[in-house]
Amino acid sequence: MKDAKMREDIMRRSSYKSIKAKNKLGLTPRCAAINQKQKSRCRNPALMDSGTNSCYCAEHIELDPAALFHKCNFEIAQDPVKKCKEMVHNGFRYCYKHLQSWLNEDFMSSDAIEKTNNLLNKTIEFVKQLQVEARQAKNKDVALYQRKSKQIPKIHTMVEVIQSHLTFLQQQQQQEQQQE
């Protein structure tokens, strides 16, 4: 009875006091951001796997400097103020949808093959890490498992795009060598 009352009390609090207290009780804390239009606190749950004790949701993740994720940097052509809303790991600038434009921008120089190969290795390691974390979270935290398993196909798509870009660069290099 006392434990249930304590849970209700923590859920009712309007200020974001302690993430650790909520985690001990198995509750997901709310986002700490303030909605500018309504002048009230955001009601979305905080993404606990997006950094060390992150207290922001996906919409407000850019407010957390310690977060492991950020929003995709791709600007929509019709409206330069709007950006893609897809969440991306800090190791990447763009999401799986807009990765090709990043590769065409930054990975076409003389050392492009080496940079692309490093990015491919980093992406493969990230997929393996996500798979391990998803397996560990499967029995412990269903919501975390769902978030991790939802990211895995997106990262696989990124691996495929990077591999195709790498083969394109290698073919281009072979053509240049044959012309010489």
PDB file of C-alpha atoms in Angstrom:
ATOM      1  CA  MET A   1       0.000   0.000   0.000  1.00  0.00           C
ATOM      2  CA  LYS A   2       2.761   2.385   0.971  1.00  0.00           C
ATOM      3  CA  ASP A   3       4.704   1.562  -2.225  1.00  0.00           C
ATOM      4  CA  ALA A   4       1.632   2.199  -4.423  1.00  0.00           C
ATOM      5  CA  LYS A   5       1.003   5.543  -2.712  1.00  0.00           C
ATOM      6  CA  MET A   6       4.635   6.536  -3.259  1.00  0.00           C
ATOM      7  CA  ARG A   7       4.357   5.664  -6.964  1.00  0.00           C
ATOM      8  CA  GLU A   8       1.235   7.795  -7.352  1.00  0.00           C
ATOM      9  CA  ASP A   9       2.934  10.686  -5.566  1.00  0.00           C
ATOM     10  CA  ILE A  10       5.946  10.547  -7.877  1.00  0.00           C
ATOM     11  CA  MET A  11       3.754  10.386 -10.983  1.00  0.00           C
ATOM     12  CA  ARG A  12       1.711  13.404  -9.863  1.00  0.00           C
ATOM     13  CA  ARG A  13       4.663  15.699  -9.226  1.00  0.00           C
ATOM     14  CA  SER A  14       4.864  18.508 -11.743  1.00  0.00           C
ATOM     15  CA  SER A  15       8.578  19.187 -11.425  1.00  0.00           C
ATOM     16  CA  TYR A  16      11.268  16.829 -12.634  1.00  0.00           C
ATOM     17  CA  LYS A  17      12.937  16.005  -9.313  1.00  0.00           C
ATOM     18  CA  SER A  18      14.812  12.740  -9.572  1.00  0.00           C
ATOM     19  CA  ILE A  19      15.227  10.312 -12.421  1.00  0.00           C
ATOM     20  CA  LYS A  20      16.846   7.759 -10.142  1.00  0.00           C
ATOM     21  CA  ALA A  21      13.872   7.664  -7.752  1.00  0.00           C
ATOM     22  CA  LYS A  22      11.497   7.045 -10.638  1.00  0.00           C
ATOM     23  CA  ASN A  23      13.740   4.361 -12.123  1.00  0.00           C
ATOM     24  CA  LYS A  24      13.869   2.476  -8.818  1.00  0.00           C
ATOM     25  CA  LEU A  25      10.099   2.259  -8.858  1.00  0.00           C
ATOM     26  CA  GLY A  26       9.992   1.174 -12.496  1.00  0.00           C
ATOM     27  CA  LEU A  27       8.426   4.394 -13.739  1.00  0.00           C
ATOM     28  CA  THR A  28       9.449   6.259 -16.859  1.00  0.00           C
ATOM     29  CA  PRO A  29      10.035   9.935 -16.076  1.00  0.00           C
ATOM     30  CA  ARG A  30       8.482  12.661 -18.174  1.00  0.00           C
ATOM     31  CA  CYS A  31      10.379  14.990 -20.459  1.00  0.00           C
ATOM     32  CA  ALA A  32      11.753  18.066 -18.666  1.00  0.00           C
ATOM     33  CA  ALA A  33      11.213  20.473 -21.572  1.00  0.00           C
ATOM     34  CA  ILE A  34       8.650  23.270 -21.504  1.00  0.00           C
ATOM     35  CA  ASN A  35       6.205  23.549 -24.388  1.00  0.00           C
ATOM     36  CA  GLN A  36       6.494  27.160 -25.587  1.00  0.00           C
ATOM     37  CA  LYS A  37       2.982  27.358 -27.063  1.00  0.00           C
ATOM     38  CA  GLN A  38       1.105  25.984 -24.076  1.00  0.00           C
ATOM     39  CA  LYS A  39       3.570  27.168 -21.406  1.00  0.00           C
ATOM     40  CA  SER A  40       3.396  23.753 -19.782  1.00  0.00           C
ATOM     41  CA  ARG A  41       5.719  20.828 -19.364  1.00  0.00           C
ATOM     42  CA  CYS A  42       6.026  18.263 -22.147  1.00  0.00           C
ATOM     43  CA  ARG A  43       4.007  15.116 -21.438  1.00  0.00           C
ATOM     44  CA  ASN A  44       6.153  12.702 -23.460  1.00  0.00           C
ATOM     45  CA  PRO A  45       8.238  10.090 -21.648  1.00  0.00           C
ATOM     46  CA  ALA A  46      11.970  10.743 -21.428  1.00  0.00           C
ATOM     47  CA  LEU A  47      14.250   8.594 -23.565  1.00  0.00           C
ATOM     48  CA  MET A  48      16.309   6.879 -20.912  1.00  0.00           C
ATOM     49  CA  ASP A  49      18.485   5.053 -23.459  1.00  0.00           C
ATOM     50  CA  SER A  50      19.477   8.262 -25.270  1.00  0.00           C
ATOM     51  CA  GLY A  51      22.197   9.222 -22.812  1.00  0.00           C
ATOM     52  CA  THR A  52      23.249   9.073 -19.233  1.00  0.00           C
ATOM     53  CA  ASN A  53      20.036   9.759 -17.307  1.00  0.00           C
ATOM     54  CA  SER A  54      18.573  11.774 -20.159  1.00  0.00           C
ATOM     55  CA  CYS A  55      15.479  13.688 -19.180  1.00  0.00           C
ATOM     56  CA  TYR A  56      14.188  14.703 -22.633  1.00  0.00           C
ATOM     57  CA  CYS A  57      11.906  13.068 -25.169  1.00  0.00           C
ATOM     58  CA  ALA A  58      12.656  12.587 -28.890  1.00  0.00           C
ATOM     59  CA  GLU A  59      11.092  15.936 -29.738  1.00  0.00           C
ATOM     60  CA  HIS A  60      13.290  17.875 -27.295  1.00  0.00           C
ATOM     61  CA  ILE A  61      16.459  15.735 -27.398  1.00  0.00           C
ATOM     62  CA  GLU A  62      18.524  18.623 -28.824  1.00  0.00           C
ATOM     63  CA  LEU A  63      18.243  20.315 -25.400  1.00  0.00           C
ATOM     64  CA  ASP A  64      20.322  17.543 -23.816  1.00  0.00           C
ATOM     65  CA  PRO A  65      24.045  17.969 -24.582  1.00  0.00           C
ATOM     66  CA  ALA A  66      24.930  14.550 -23.096  1.00  0.00           C
ATOM     67  CA  ALA A  67      22.447  12.602 -25.244  1.00  0.00           C
ATOM     68  CA  LEU A  68      23.678   9.766 -27.448  1.00  0.00           C
ATOM     69  CA  PHE A  69      21.142  10.687 -30.126  1.00  0.00           C
ATOM     70  CA  HIS A  70      20.133  13.824 -32.010  1.00  0.00           C
ATOM     71  CA  LYS A  71      17.733  14.723 -34.800  1.00  0.00           C
ATOM     72  CA  CYS A  72      18.749  14.276 -38.428  1.00  0.00           C
ATOM     73  CA  ASN A  73      20.430  17.415 -39.842  1.00  0.00           C
ATOM     74  CA  PHE A  74      18.760  17.162 -43.253  1.00  0.00           C
ATOM     75  CA  GLU A  75      16.869  20.361 -44.086  1.00  0.00           C
ATOM     76  CA  ILE A  76      13.673  19.971 -46.069  1.00  0.00           C
ATOM     77  CA  ALA A  77      14.011  21.822 -49.400  1.00  0.00           C
ATOM     78  CA  GLN A  78      10.568  23.451 -49.336  1.00  0.00           C
ATOM     79  CA  ASP A  79      11.063  24.918 -45.860  1.00  0.00           C
ATOM     80  CA  PRO A  80      14.655  25.444 -44.676  1.00  0.00           C
ATOM     81  CA  VAL A  81      13.515  25.941 -41.081  1.00  0.00           C
ATOM     82  CA  LYS A  82      12.073  22.422 -40.915  1.00  0.00           C
ATOM     83  CA  LYS A  83      14.406  19.485 -40.455  1.00  0.00           C
ATOM     84  CA  CYS A  84      13.928  15.751 -40.594  1.00  0.00           C
ATOM     85  CA  LYS A  85      12.512  14.416 -37.302  1.00  0.00           C
ATOM     86  CA  GLU A  86      14.265  11.046 -37.413  1.00  0.00           C
ATOM     87  CA  MET A  87      16.514  10.207 -34.424  1.00  0.00           C
ATOM     88  CA  VAL A  88      20.173   9.522 -35.272  1.00  0.00           C
ATOM     89  CA  HIS A  89      23.127   8.317 -33.218  1.00  0.00           C
ATOM     90  CA  ASN A  90      25.740  11.020 -32.602  1.00  0.00           C
ATOM     91  CA  GLY A  91      28.224   9.238 -34.869  1.00  0.00           C
ATOM     92  CA  PHE A  92      26.114  10.135 -37.912  1.00  0.00           C
ATOM     93  CA  ARG A  93      24.889  13.449 -39.278  1.00  0.00           C
ATOM     94  CA  TYR A  94      21.894  12.130 -41.207  1.00  0.00           C
ATOM     95  CA  CYS A  95      19.330   9.375 -40.787  1.00  0.00           C
ATOM     96  CA  TYR A  96      19.026   6.303 -42.986  1.00  0.00           C
ATOM     97  CA  LYS A  97      16.711   8.196 -45.368  1.00  0.00           C
ATOM     98  CA  HIS A  98      19.163  11.038 -46.023  1.00  0.00           C
ATOM     99  CA  LEU A  99      22.480   9.219 -45.612  1.00  0.00           C
ATOM    100  CA  GLN A 100      23.141   9.171 -49.368  1.00  0.00           C
ATOM    101  CA  SER A 101      23.173  12.981 -49.534  1.00  0.00           C
ATOM    102  CA  TRP A 102      25.722  13.088 -46.681  1.00  0.00           C
ATOM    103  CA  LEU A 103      27.906  10.537 -48.443  1.00  0.00           C
ATOM    104  CA  ASN A 104      27.719  12.496 -51.700  1.00  0.00           C
ATOM    105  CA  GLU A 105      28.622  15.719 -49.842  1.00  0.00           C
ATOM    106  CA  ASP A 106      31.466  14.681 -47.568  1.00  0.00           C
ATOM    107  CA  PHE A 107      32.724  11.368 -48.935  1.00  0.00           C
ATOM    108  CA  MET A 108      33.827  12.213 -52.471  1.00  0.00           C
ATOM    109  CA  SER A 109      37.360  13.546 -51.818  1.00  0.00           C
ATOM    110  CA  SER A 110      40.666  11.742 -52.428  1.00  0.00           C
ATOM    111  CA  ASP A 111      40.469   9.856 -49.107  1.00  0.00           C
ATOM    112  CA  ALA A 112      36.792   8.993 -49.564  1.00  0.00           C
ATOM    113  CA  ILE A 113      37.312   5.233 -49.732  1.00  0.00           C
ATOM    114  CA  GLU A 114      39.145   5.185 -46.418  1.00  0.00           C
ATOM    115  CA  LYS A 115      36.564   7.462 -44.738  1.00  0.00           C
ATOM    116  CA  THR A 116      33.682   5.396 -46.124  1.00  0.00           C
ATOM    117  CA  ASN A 117      35.310   2.157 -45.004  1.00  0.00           C
ATOM    118  CA  ASN A 118      35.776   3.569 -41.485  1.00  0.00           C
ATOM    119  CA  LEU A 119      32.134   4.684 -41.442  1.00  0.00           C
ATOM    120  CA  LEU A 120      31.045   1.223 -42.590  1.00  0.00           C
ATOM    121  CA  ASN A 121      33.036  -0.488 -39.831  1.00  0.00           C
ATOM    122  CA  LYS A 122      31.642   1.947 -37.251  1.00  0.00           C
ATOM    123  CA  THR A 123      28.073   1.313 -38.470  1.00  0.00           C
ATOM    124  CA  ILE A 124      28.498  -2.466 -38.356  1.00  0.00           C
ATOM    125  CA  GLU A 125      29.831  -2.226 -34.801  1.00  0.00           C
ATOM    126  CA  PHE A 126      26.845  -0.059 -33.872  1.00  0.00           C
ATOM    127  CA  VAL A 127      24.422  -2.656 -35.282  1.00  0.00           C
ATOM    128  CA  LYS A 128      26.112  -5.393 -33.262  1.00  0.00           C
ATOM    129  CA  GLN A 129      25.954  -3.247 -30.120  1.00  0.00           C
ATOM    130  CA  LEU A 130      22.241  -2.532 -30.680  1.00  0.00           C
ATOM    131  CA  GLN A 131      21.512  -6.224 -31.154  1.00  0.00           C
ATOM    132  CA  VAL A 132      23.287  -7.101 -27.910  1.00  0.00           C
ATOM    133  CA  GLU A 133      21.479  -4.333 -26.010  1.00  0.00           C
ATOM    134  CA  ALA A 134      18.129  -5.427 -27.468  1.00  0.00           C
ATOM    135  CA  ARG A 135      18.728  -9.030 -26.382  1.00  0.00           C
ATOM    136  CA  GLN A 136      19.623  -7.877 -22.871  1.00  0.00           C
ATOM    137  CA  ALA A 137      16.564  -5.615 -22.642  1.00  0.00           C
ATOM    138  CA  LYS A 138      14.130  -8.207 -23.994  1.00  0.00           C
ATOM    139  CA  ASN A 139      13.275  -9.702 -20.607  1.00  0.00           C
ATOM    140  CA  LYS A 140      13.958  -6.654 -18.446  1.00  0.00           C
ATOM    141  CA  ASP A 141      12.370  -3.654 -20.165  1.00  0.00           C
ATOM    142  CA  VAL A 142       9.890  -4.214 -22.983  1.00  0.00           C
ATOM    143  CA  ALA A 143       9.739  -0.547 -24.031  1.00  0.00           C
ATOM    144  CA  LEU A 144      13.527  -0.330 -24.302  1.00  0.00           C
ATOM    145  CA  TYR A 145      13.564  -3.584 -26.275  1.00  0.00           C
ATOM    146  CA  GLN A 146      10.998  -2.200 -28.716  1.00  0.00           C
ATOM    147  CA  ARG A 147      12.976   1.018 -29.231  1.00  0.00           C
ATOM    148  CA  LYS A 148      16.222  -0.877 -29.807  1.00  0.00           C
ATOM    149  CA  SER A 149      14.667  -3.431 -32.146  1.00  0.00           C
ATOM    150  CA  LYS A 150      12.987  -0.628 -34.110  1.00  0.00           C
ATOM    151  CA  GLN A 151      16.401   0.988 -34.726  1.00  0.00           C
ATOM    152  CA  ILE A 152      18.122  -2.172 -35.970  1.00  0.00           C
ATOM    153  CA  PRO A 153      16.481  -2.322 -39.463  1.00  0.00           C
ATOM    154  CA  LYS A 154      17.207   1.376 -39.961  1.00  0.00           C
ATOM    155  CA  ILE A 155      20.880   0.860 -39.183  1.00  0.00           C
ATOM    156  CA  HIS A 156      20.944  -2.172 -41.513  1.00  0.00           C
ATOM    157  CA  THR A 157      19.634   0.118 -44.263  1.00  0.00           C
ATOM    158  CA  MET A 158      22.464   2.532 -43.478  1.00  0.00           C
ATOM    159  CA  VAL A 159      24.985  -0.305 -43.824  1.00  0.00           C
ATOM    160  CA  GLU A 160      23.563  -1.193 -47.248  1.00  0.00           C
ATOM    161  CA  VAL A 161      23.717   2.437 -48.428  1.00  0.00           C
ATOM    162  CA  ILE A 162      27.310   2.807 -47.220  1.00  0.00           C
ATOM    163  CA  GLN A 163      28.308  -0.474 -48.903  1.00  0.00           C
ATOM    164  CA  SER A 164      26.784   0.640 -52.206  1.00  0.00           C
ATOM    165  CA  HIS A 165      28.581   3.996 -51.934  1.00  0.00           C
ATOM    166  CA  LEU A 166      31.849   2.195 -51.212  1.00  0.00           C
ATOM    167  CA  THR A 167      31.477  -0.029 -54.291  1.00  0.00           C
ATOM    168  CA  PHE A 168      30.682   3.087 -56.360  1.00  0.00           C
ATOM    169  CA  LEU A 169      33.871   4.780 -55.114  1.00  0.00           C
ATOM    170  CA  GLN A 170      35.953   1.673 -55.808  1.00  0.00           C
ATOM    171  CA  GLN A 171      34.562   1.413 -59.358  1.00  0.00           C
ATOM    172  CA  GLN A 172      35.265   5.087 -59.903  1.00  0.00           C
ATOM    173  CA  GLN A 173      38.854   4.634 -58.705  1.00  0.00           C
ATOM    174  CA  GLN A 174      39.342   1.643 -61.027  1.00  0.00           C
ATOM    175  CA  GLN A 175      38.074   3.665 -63.983  1.00  0.00           C
ATOM    176  CA  GLU A 176      40.495   6.475 -63.178  1.00  0.00           C
ATOM    177  CA  GLN A 177      43.388   3.986 -62.972  1.00  0.00           C
ATOM    178  CA  GLN A 178      42.440   2.446 -66.318  1.00  0.00           C
ATOM    179  CA  GLN A 179      42.340   5.869 -67.989  1.00  0.00           C
ATOM    180  CA  GLU A 180      45.895   6.588 -66.855  1.00  0.00           C
TER     181      GLU A 180
END
